[in-house]
Every structure is written in structure tokens, then in C-alpha cells.
Tab-separated table of C-alpha atoms in Angstrom:
chain	number	residue	atom	x	y	z
A	1	MET	CA	-0.054	-0.008	-0.005
A	2	ARG	CA	2.936	2.280	0.813
A	3	HIS	CA	4.245	1.808	-2.802
A	4	ASN	CA	1.056	2.816	-4.286
A	5	GLN	CA	0.727	5.839	-2.265
A	6	SER	CA	4.341	7.015	-3.488
A	7	GLN	CA	3.403	7.068	-7.223
A	8	PRO	CA	1.277	10.335	-7.177
A	9	ALA	CA	4.236	12.090	-5.413
A	10	ALA	CA	6.774	10.826	-8.153
A	11	VAL	CA	4.423	11.956	-10.806
A	12	ARG	CA	3.879	15.234	-9.215
A	13	TYR	CA	7.714	15.938	-9.003
A	14	ALA	CA	8.602	14.562	-12.416
A	15	MET	CA	7.493	17.560	-14.507
A	16	PRO	CA	9.240	20.137	-12.364
A	17	GLY	CA	12.431	18.117	-12.487
A	18	VAL	CA	12.303	17.925	-16.335
A	19	VAL	CA	11.741	21.631	-16.540
A	20	ALA	CA	14.628	22.147	-14.179
A	21	LEU	CA	16.844	19.828	-16.246
A	22	LEU	CA	15.941	21.621	-19.407
A	23	ALA	CA	16.702	24.895	-17.759
A	24	ILE	CA	20.079	23.683	-16.598
A	25	LEU	CA	20.810	22.206	-20.206
A	26	ALA	CA	19.998	25.589	-21.809
A	27	LEU	CA	22.816	27.188	-19.894
A	28	VAL	CA	25.282	24.436	-20.435
A	29	PRO	CA	27.981	25.217	-23.305
A	30	VAL	CA	27.077	23.449	-26.624
A	31	GLN	CA	30.400	21.398	-26.662
A	32	TRP	CA	29.254	19.706	-23.456
A	33	LEU	CA	25.965	18.518	-24.929
A	34	GLY	CA	27.406	15.772	-27.370
A	35	TRP	CA	25.799	13.116	-25.379
A	36	THR	CA	22.343	14.332	-26.375
A	37	ARG	CA	22.810	13.679	-30.185
A	38	PRO	CA	21.582	10.034	-29.915
A	39	LEU	CA	18.341	11.441	-28.568
A	40	ALA	CA	17.940	13.665	-31.711
A	41	THR	CA	18.672	10.647	-33.994
A	42	LEU	CA	15.886	8.757	-32.074
A	43	GLU	CA	13.428	11.593	-32.725
A	44	THR	CA	14.211	11.603	-36.475
A	45	VAL	CA	13.652	7.928	-36.651
A	46	LEU	CA	10.210	8.220	-34.904
A	47	VAL	CA	9.073	11.278	-36.804
A	48	ALA	CA	10.364	10.871	-40.328
A	49	PRO	CA	7.960	8.046	-41.434
A	50	ILE	CA	4.856	10.237	-40.906
A	51	SER	CA	6.249	13.502	-41.972
A	52	GLN	CA	5.695	13.055	-45.711
A	53	PRO	CA	2.172	11.814	-45.426
A	54	LEU	CA	1.390	14.751	-43.099
A	55	ARG	CA	2.957	17.170	-45.616
A	56	GLU	CA	0.864	15.712	-48.470
A	57	VAL	CA	-2.298	16.061	-46.476
A	58	ALA	CA	-1.449	19.665	-45.455
A	59	VAL	CA	-0.737	20.611	-49.149
A	60	TRP	CA	-4.193	19.041	-50.065
A	61	LEU	CA	-5.956	21.004	-47.457
A	62	ALA	CA	-4.236	24.256	-48.239
A	63	PRO	CA	-2.793	24.360	-51.699
A	64	ALA	CA	-0.044	26.927	-52.416
A	65	THR	CA	-1.012	30.164	-54.140
A	66	ARG	CA	1.056	32.683	-56.098
A	67	ASP	CA	2.349	35.415	-53.835
A	68	ALA	CA	2.758	37.867	-56.672
A	69	PRO	CA	-0.439	39.746	-57.853
A	70	PRO	CA	-1.745	39.265	-61.440
A	71	GLU	CA	-0.413	42.761	-62.348
A	72	ALA	CA	3.241	42.043	-61.439
A	73	ILE	CA	3.057	38.753	-63.295
A	74	ALA	CA	1.817	40.510	-66.401
A	75	GLU	CA	4.464	43.199	-66.147
A	76	LEU	CA	7.251	40.486	-65.864
A	77	GLU	CA	5.804	38.686	-68.785
A	78	ALA	CA	5.673	41.818	-70.887
A	79	ARG	CA	9.371	42.586	-69.902
A	80	ARG	CA	10.251	39.093	-70.962
A	81	ASP	CA	8.642	39.598	-74.412
A	82	GLU	CA	10.374	42.899	-74.784
A	83	LEU	CA	13.767	41.434	-74.124
A	84	LEU	CA	13.047	38.480	-76.473
A	85	ALA	CA	12.142	41.065	-79.238
A	86	THR	CA	15.394	42.968	-78.609
A	87	LEU	CA	17.386	39.911	-78.841
A	88	ARG	CA	15.836	38.905	-82.163
A	89	ARG	CA	16.488	42.505	-83.501
A	90	GLU	CA	20.160	42.315	-82.421
A	91	GLN	CA	20.417	38.776	-84.091
A	92	ALA	CA	18.999	40.054	-87.244
A	93	GLU	CA	21.343	43.178	-87.298
A	94	ASN	CA	24.246	40.869	-86.703
A	95	ARG	CA	23.280	38.799	-89.694
A	96	ARG	CA	22.921	41.838	-91.934
A	97	LEU	CA	26.335	43.089	-90.895
A	98	ARG	CA	27.963	39.729	-91.501
A	99	GLU	CA	26.347	39.607	-94.997
A	100	THR	CA	27.551	43.225	-95.534
A	101	ILE	CA	31.164	42.266	-94.760
A	102	ARG	CA	30.855	39.149	-97.022
A	103	GLU	CA	29.679	41.358	-99.933
A	104	LEU	CA	32.545	43.836	-99.383
A	105	GLN	CA	35.015	41.120	-99.292
A	106	SER	CA	33.628	39.189	-102.220
A	107	GLY	CA	34.582	42.039	-104.483
A	108	ARG	CA	38.282	41.554	-103.770
A	109	ALA	CA	38.185	38.286	-105.589
A	110	ILE	CA	37.817	40.310	-108.865
A	111	ARG	CA	41.396	41.204	-109.670
A	112	SER	CA	41.624	44.709	-111.232
A	113	PRO	CA	44.834	46.406	-112.549
A	114	VAL	CA	43.346	49.521	-110.838
A	115	PRO	CA	43.083	49.574	-107.131
A	116	VAL	CA	39.470	50.105	-106.031
A	117	ARG	CA	37.789	51.164	-102.868
A	118	GLN	CA	34.432	49.703	-102.097
A	119	VAL	CA	31.516	51.559	-100.571
A	120	LEU	CA	28.222	50.195	-99.548
A	121	ALA	CA	25.221	52.647	-100.561
A	122	PRO	CA	21.594	52.253	-99.972
A	123	VAL	CA	19.048	52.750	-102.782
A	124	ILE	CA	16.670	55.527	-101.715
A	125	ALA	CA	14.497	55.508	-104.767
A	126	SER	CA	13.794	53.643	-107.828
A	127	GLN	CA	11.936	54.839	-111.016
A	128	SER	CA	10.295	52.427	-113.457
A	129	ASP	CA	8.530	53.306	-116.586
A	130	PRO	CA	7.980	51.758	-120.049
A	131	SER	CA	11.216	53.395	-121.254
A	132	GLY	CA	13.319	51.888	-118.446
A	133	ALA	CA	14.323	52.183	-114.867
A	134	SER	CA	16.875	53.933	-112.749
A	135	LEU	CA	18.172	53.705	-109.170
A	136	THR	CA	18.825	56.755	-106.875
A	137	ILE	CA	21.602	55.924	-104.381
A	138	ARG	CA	22.609	57.832	-101.254
A	139	ALA	CA	26.326	58.553	-102.201
A	140	GLY	CA	27.821	61.149	-104.328
A	141	LEU	CA	30.737	63.490	-104.602
A	142	ASN	CA	30.849	63.354	-100.667
A	143	VAL	CA	32.342	59.690	-100.777
A	144	GLY	CA	34.536	60.274	-103.908
A	145	LEU	CA	32.371	58.913	-106.688
A	146	THR	CA	33.493	59.706	-110.151
A	147	ASP	CA	32.258	58.894	-113.676
A	148	THR	CA	34.326	55.738	-113.595
A	149	THR	CA	32.524	54.208	-110.568
A	150	VAL	CA	30.388	51.201	-111.191
A	151	ALA	CA	27.644	49.789	-108.953
A	152	THR	CA	27.517	46.068	-108.083
A	153	VAL	CA	25.697	43.511	-105.875
A	154	ARG	CA	27.934	41.602	-103.562
A	155	GLY	CA	30.879	43.264	-105.259
A	156	THR	CA	30.926	40.932	-108.287
A	157	GLN	CA	27.537	41.238	-109.963
A	158	LEU	CA	27.443	44.207	-112.214
A	159	VAL	CA	24.461	46.575	-111.756
A	160	GLY	CA	25.429	49.559	-113.761
A	161	ARG	CA	27.492	52.684	-114.111
A	162	VAL	CA	27.047	55.802	-111.935
A	163	ARG	CA	25.602	58.802	-113.655
A	164	ARG	CA	24.248	62.193	-112.645
A	165	LEU	CA	26.676	62.631	-109.784
A	166	GLY	CA	25.303	64.939	-107.100
A	167	ALA	CA	26.862	66.122	-103.728
A	168	THR	CA	25.174	63.322	-101.719
A	169	THR	CA	23.159	61.396	-104.153
A	170	SER	CA	23.776	59.707	-107.635
A	171	MET	CA	21.744	57.713	-110.296
A	172	VAL	CA	22.489	54.278	-111.611
A	173	VAL	CA	20.853	52.960	-114.669
A	174	PRO	CA	20.866	49.068	-114.365
A	175	ILE	CA	22.261	47.132	-117.380
A	176	THR	CA	18.867	45.302	-117.638
A	177	SER	CA	16.904	48.685	-118.095
A	178	ARG	CA	15.713	49.612	-121.498
A	179	GLN	CA	17.397	53.040	-121.033
A	180	HIS	CA	20.787	51.285	-120.980
A	181	THR	CA	22.876	50.908	-124.129
A	182	ALA	CA	24.267	47.502	-125.272
A	183	VAL	CA	27.205	46.102	-123.365
A	184	GLN	CA	29.874	43.858	-124.712
A	185	GLY	CA	30.296	40.651	-122.805
A	186	GLY	CA	32.086	37.350	-122.918
A	187	VAL	CA	30.609	33.843	-122.407
A	188	VAL	CA	33.175	31.939	-120.271
A	189	VAL	CA	33.876	28.427	-121.553
A	190	GLU	CA	35.851	26.707	-118.909
A	191	PRO	CA	39.038	24.861	-119.986
A	192	ASP	CA	38.511	21.326	-121.134
A	193	GLY	CA	41.904	20.077	-122.191
A	194	ARG	CA	42.953	23.663	-122.778
A	195	GLU	CA	45.266	25.832	-120.653
A	196	GLU	CA	42.794	28.519	-119.967
A	197	ALA	CA	39.136	29.464	-120.383
A	198	VAL	CA	37.770	30.774	-123.714
A	199	LEU	CA	35.604	33.918	-123.995
A	200	LEU	CA	32.941	33.902	-126.687
A	201	GLU	CA	32.126	37.502	-127.554
A	202	CYS	CA	28.575	38.671	-127.378
A	203	LEU	CA	26.738	42.118	-127.735
A	204	LEU	CA	23.965	42.176	-125.071
A	205	LEU	CA	20.855	44.281	-125.093
A	206	PRO	CA	18.281	44.483	-122.297
A	207	VAL	CA	15.005	42.614	-122.982
A	208	GLY	CA	12.896	44.584	-120.635
A	209	ASP	CA	12.046	41.887	-118.120
A	210	GLY	CA	15.221	41.744	-116.185
A	211	ARG	CA	17.225	39.719	-118.724
A	212	LEU	CA	19.645	40.462	-121.595
A	213	ARG	CA	19.744	39.144	-124.993
A	214	GLY	CA	22.538	38.902	-127.678
A	215	ASP	CA	24.223	37.049	-130.490
A	216	VAL	CA	27.162	34.861	-129.768
A	217	GLU	CA	29.831	33.770	-132.377
A	218	PHE	CA	31.151	30.304	-131.720
A	219	ASP	CA	32.876	27.273	-133.319
A	220	SER	CA	32.179	23.663	-132.998
A	221	ALA	CA	34.566	23.161	-130.118
A	222	THR	CA	33.275	26.173	-128.044
A	223	GLU	CA	29.518	26.442	-128.206
A	224	PRO	CA	27.682	28.431	-125.579
A	225	GLU	CA	25.618	26.335	-123.217
A	226	VAL	CA	23.038	27.003	-120.533
A	227	GLY	CA	24.622	27.781	-117.101
A	228	MET	CA	27.722	29.363	-118.532
A	229	GLU	CA	28.940	32.532	-116.828
A	230	VAL	CA	28.920	35.856	-118.751
A	231	VAL	CA	31.350	38.559	-117.758
A	232	LEU	CA	31.883	42.223	-118.875
A	233	ARG	CA	34.525	42.706	-121.608
A	234	ASP	CA	33.673	46.068	-122.902
A	235	ASP	CA	36.448	48.722	-123.793
A	236	LEU	CA	33.895	51.522	-123.187
A	237	TRP	CA	33.804	50.579	-119.454
A	238	PRO	CA	36.318	51.495	-116.903
A	239	GLU	CA	39.302	49.017	-116.379
A	240	SER	CA	38.179	48.240	-112.918
A	241	ALA	CA	34.813	47.015	-114.205
A	242	GLN	CA	36.302	44.386	-116.584
A	243	PHE	CA	35.370	40.863	-115.777
A	244	LEU	CA	32.507	41.705	-113.453
A	245	ILE	CA	29.722	39.210	-113.733
A	246	ILE	CA	26.752	40.074	-116.032
A	247	GLY	CA	24.943	36.809	-115.414
A	248	ASP	CA	24.493	33.258	-116.541
A	249	VAL	CA	23.311	31.871	-119.748
A	250	GLU	CA	19.556	30.972	-119.186
A	251	ARG	CA	18.642	29.885	-122.713
A	252	VAL	CA	20.277	29.225	-125.999
A	253	GLU	CA	18.510	29.468	-129.352
A	254	PRO	CA	19.773	29.045	-132.895
A	255	ASP	CA	19.996	32.201	-135.128
A	256	PRO	CA	17.840	31.392	-138.260
A	257	GLU	CA	19.643	33.945	-140.313
A	258	GLN	CA	23.326	33.154	-139.286
A	259	PRO	CA	24.137	29.443	-138.743
A	260	LEU	CA	27.401	30.287	-137.037
A	261	ARG	CA	25.779	32.386	-134.420
A	262	LYS	CA	23.384	31.604	-131.673
A	263	VAL	CA	21.117	33.781	-129.582
A	264	ILE	CA	21.541	33.687	-125.753
A	265	PHE	CA	19.517	35.053	-122.922
A	266	VAL	CA	21.334	36.071	-119.854
A	267	GLN	CA	19.902	36.144	-116.401
A	268	PRO	CA	21.708	38.214	-113.793
A	269	ARG	CA	22.485	36.375	-110.467
A	270	VAL	CA	19.978	38.748	-108.780
A	271	ASP	CA	16.415	38.320	-109.663
A	272	ASP	CA	15.899	41.983	-110.840
A	273	LEU	CA	18.585	44.503	-110.746
A	274	ARG	CA	16.072	47.220	-111.032
A	275	ARG	CA	14.735	46.403	-107.477
A	276	VAL	CA	17.931	45.984	-105.434
A	277	SER	CA	17.871	47.740	-102.030
A	278	GLU	CA	21.591	48.579	-101.770
A	279	VAL	CA	24.665	48.474	-104.025
A	280	VAL	CA	28.378	48.020	-103.552
A	281	LEU	CA	30.320	50.839	-105.416
A	282	ARG	CA	33.700	50.189	-106.807
A	283	ILE	CA	35.525	53.544	-106.795
A	284	PRO	CA	38.945	53.615	-108.599
A	285	GLU	CA	41.660	54.973	-106.393
A	286	LEU	CA	43.520	56.634	-109.206
A	287	ALA	CA	42.441	59.777	-110.946
A	288	SER	CA	39.311	59.489	-113.254
A	289	GLY	CA	41.471	60.337	-116.249
A	290	SER	CA	43.581	57.249	-115.814
A	291	GLU	CA	40.719	54.947	-116.825
A	292	GLY	CA	39.163	55.134	-120.223
A	293	GLY	CA	35.616	54.645	-121.237
A	294	GLY	CA	32.419	56.364	-122.091
A	295	SER	CA	29.045	55.043	-121.090
């Protein structure tokens, strides 16, 4: 009976003892509490199995919501779209600049006995009518243009010769315009058992649809064929323009009146020279009098 009467007293003093023990442990330095680590491990072992199910129940009862208001989210999305648009514009500008560099460098492949300086000029206006077409470019005496300057695309495709020089603008008449006079060209026949290519002379006139047409003299060993390159070989043009590309042979037809001639149609390597948006100008670095040629 005495043992049973002592149990309430033990229970009565247990709680104050635990509180006193915790208070003492709170004042003890941390390095002296290493012996309590197994108790923490025991707590983890007991609680871990049920923590995940309890978390899932809590998420189900109170799902997470966005802290940011709809206006802030819309503003961030708009800013993201603006940055993406800026990135795409910069990428497009980089592509344009790389293409410009390639155009200016490609003209170096045309070897000219006269040193040339190349300038990129935008076409600011174009005029087309039944009699022909012309291009107005933003370049003139201010960049050193002379009457021996020729306009090209990519530095190699001939567009035309600069005319009506102004202080800041000039005019170019494309070789495919009806306003333009005939140009003397040469159909390049690549060497086939020969030491060098052969040029078949041809006099080309604009057709009016962006192409040129002309008669070609040939022999049985060097006939013009579709796909052959046609280059400028005209003494009336500046020396720096010689061997610039006029285009490629698109069609070959027999000349009914002269059996030793054929009629060729030449298509420039640009769809329509009368509608280009910019040109590469080849400006001779010597005085204009050092190069011969009339238009």
C-alpha cells in the first residue's frame, strides 16, 4: 500500500524536475551536450515515417497560391517579351552586318589592274516606266564617286554605271533597263583540255524583263551552253569593271539567219537589278582620267 501511495508524489515531482533539467541544459555550453545527439537521432527515426504523409495532407487541405499579384506577373511577362524582341532584332542586325562584310570582301576576288575602294550605298528611290528604270543611291561626290564608278551587288554582280553625280546622291541605270545601251560581254567557256578558259564575244541588249539578249559567235569546239557565266569585256567601261559578272546563260537558241551564231538570254544572279535595296560601289583610287571609257 505504501508503494501505491508514493506514485502520485513521483508523478507530481517529475514535471518540475524535467523543466529544471531543461533549464540547466539551456545554460550548459554546446560542446558539453554531445551526449544528447543520440536522442535527436531517435526523434528523427520516430518522426520521419509520418512527416511526408502529413505534408501531403497539409498541401491538399491548403494548396499553395502565387504570392505575386496578377499585375506584377503580367508586367514581368511583358518585360520578358520585350527582351526577346530586342534579342531577335540584335540577331537580325548581326546577320545583316555579316552579310555586308561578305559582300564587301567578295569583290576583292575580282582582280583589277586599278586599285578600287568599295563603298556600300543604300538605294533610296527607284523609278520604273515603260522606257526603262533607274536607281537613286545615297552616295555622291561626298564619298569620292566619279564617272568611272560602277555599282555592283555583292561586289561581283554588275548593276550599272554611276551617272548624274550629285553632292550626296547619284543615279545608276541598271544594265537590264531599256534605258541602258548595249554592253559587250564574254561567255566563259571553262578549260576542257585547254590551258585557260575561252571567252565567246557577245553584244547584249536589255530585253525589258530583267534579262539581256545577244548574239554569240562560236565554233564547234566552244559552243555556248545553258549555265555558262557571262562577264563584262567592254572597252567603253572602266578598267576596274572588266570581268565583273553580267549573269549566267539561261537559254540558247539558234539564229535562223546566221548558222554560225546563236542567240543567248542572260539572267543576272539577282532576280531583278532594277529592284535592289543597296549596291556596292567600286571607286577607282586613281584619278578618273587614268581609266578610259564612255558610257
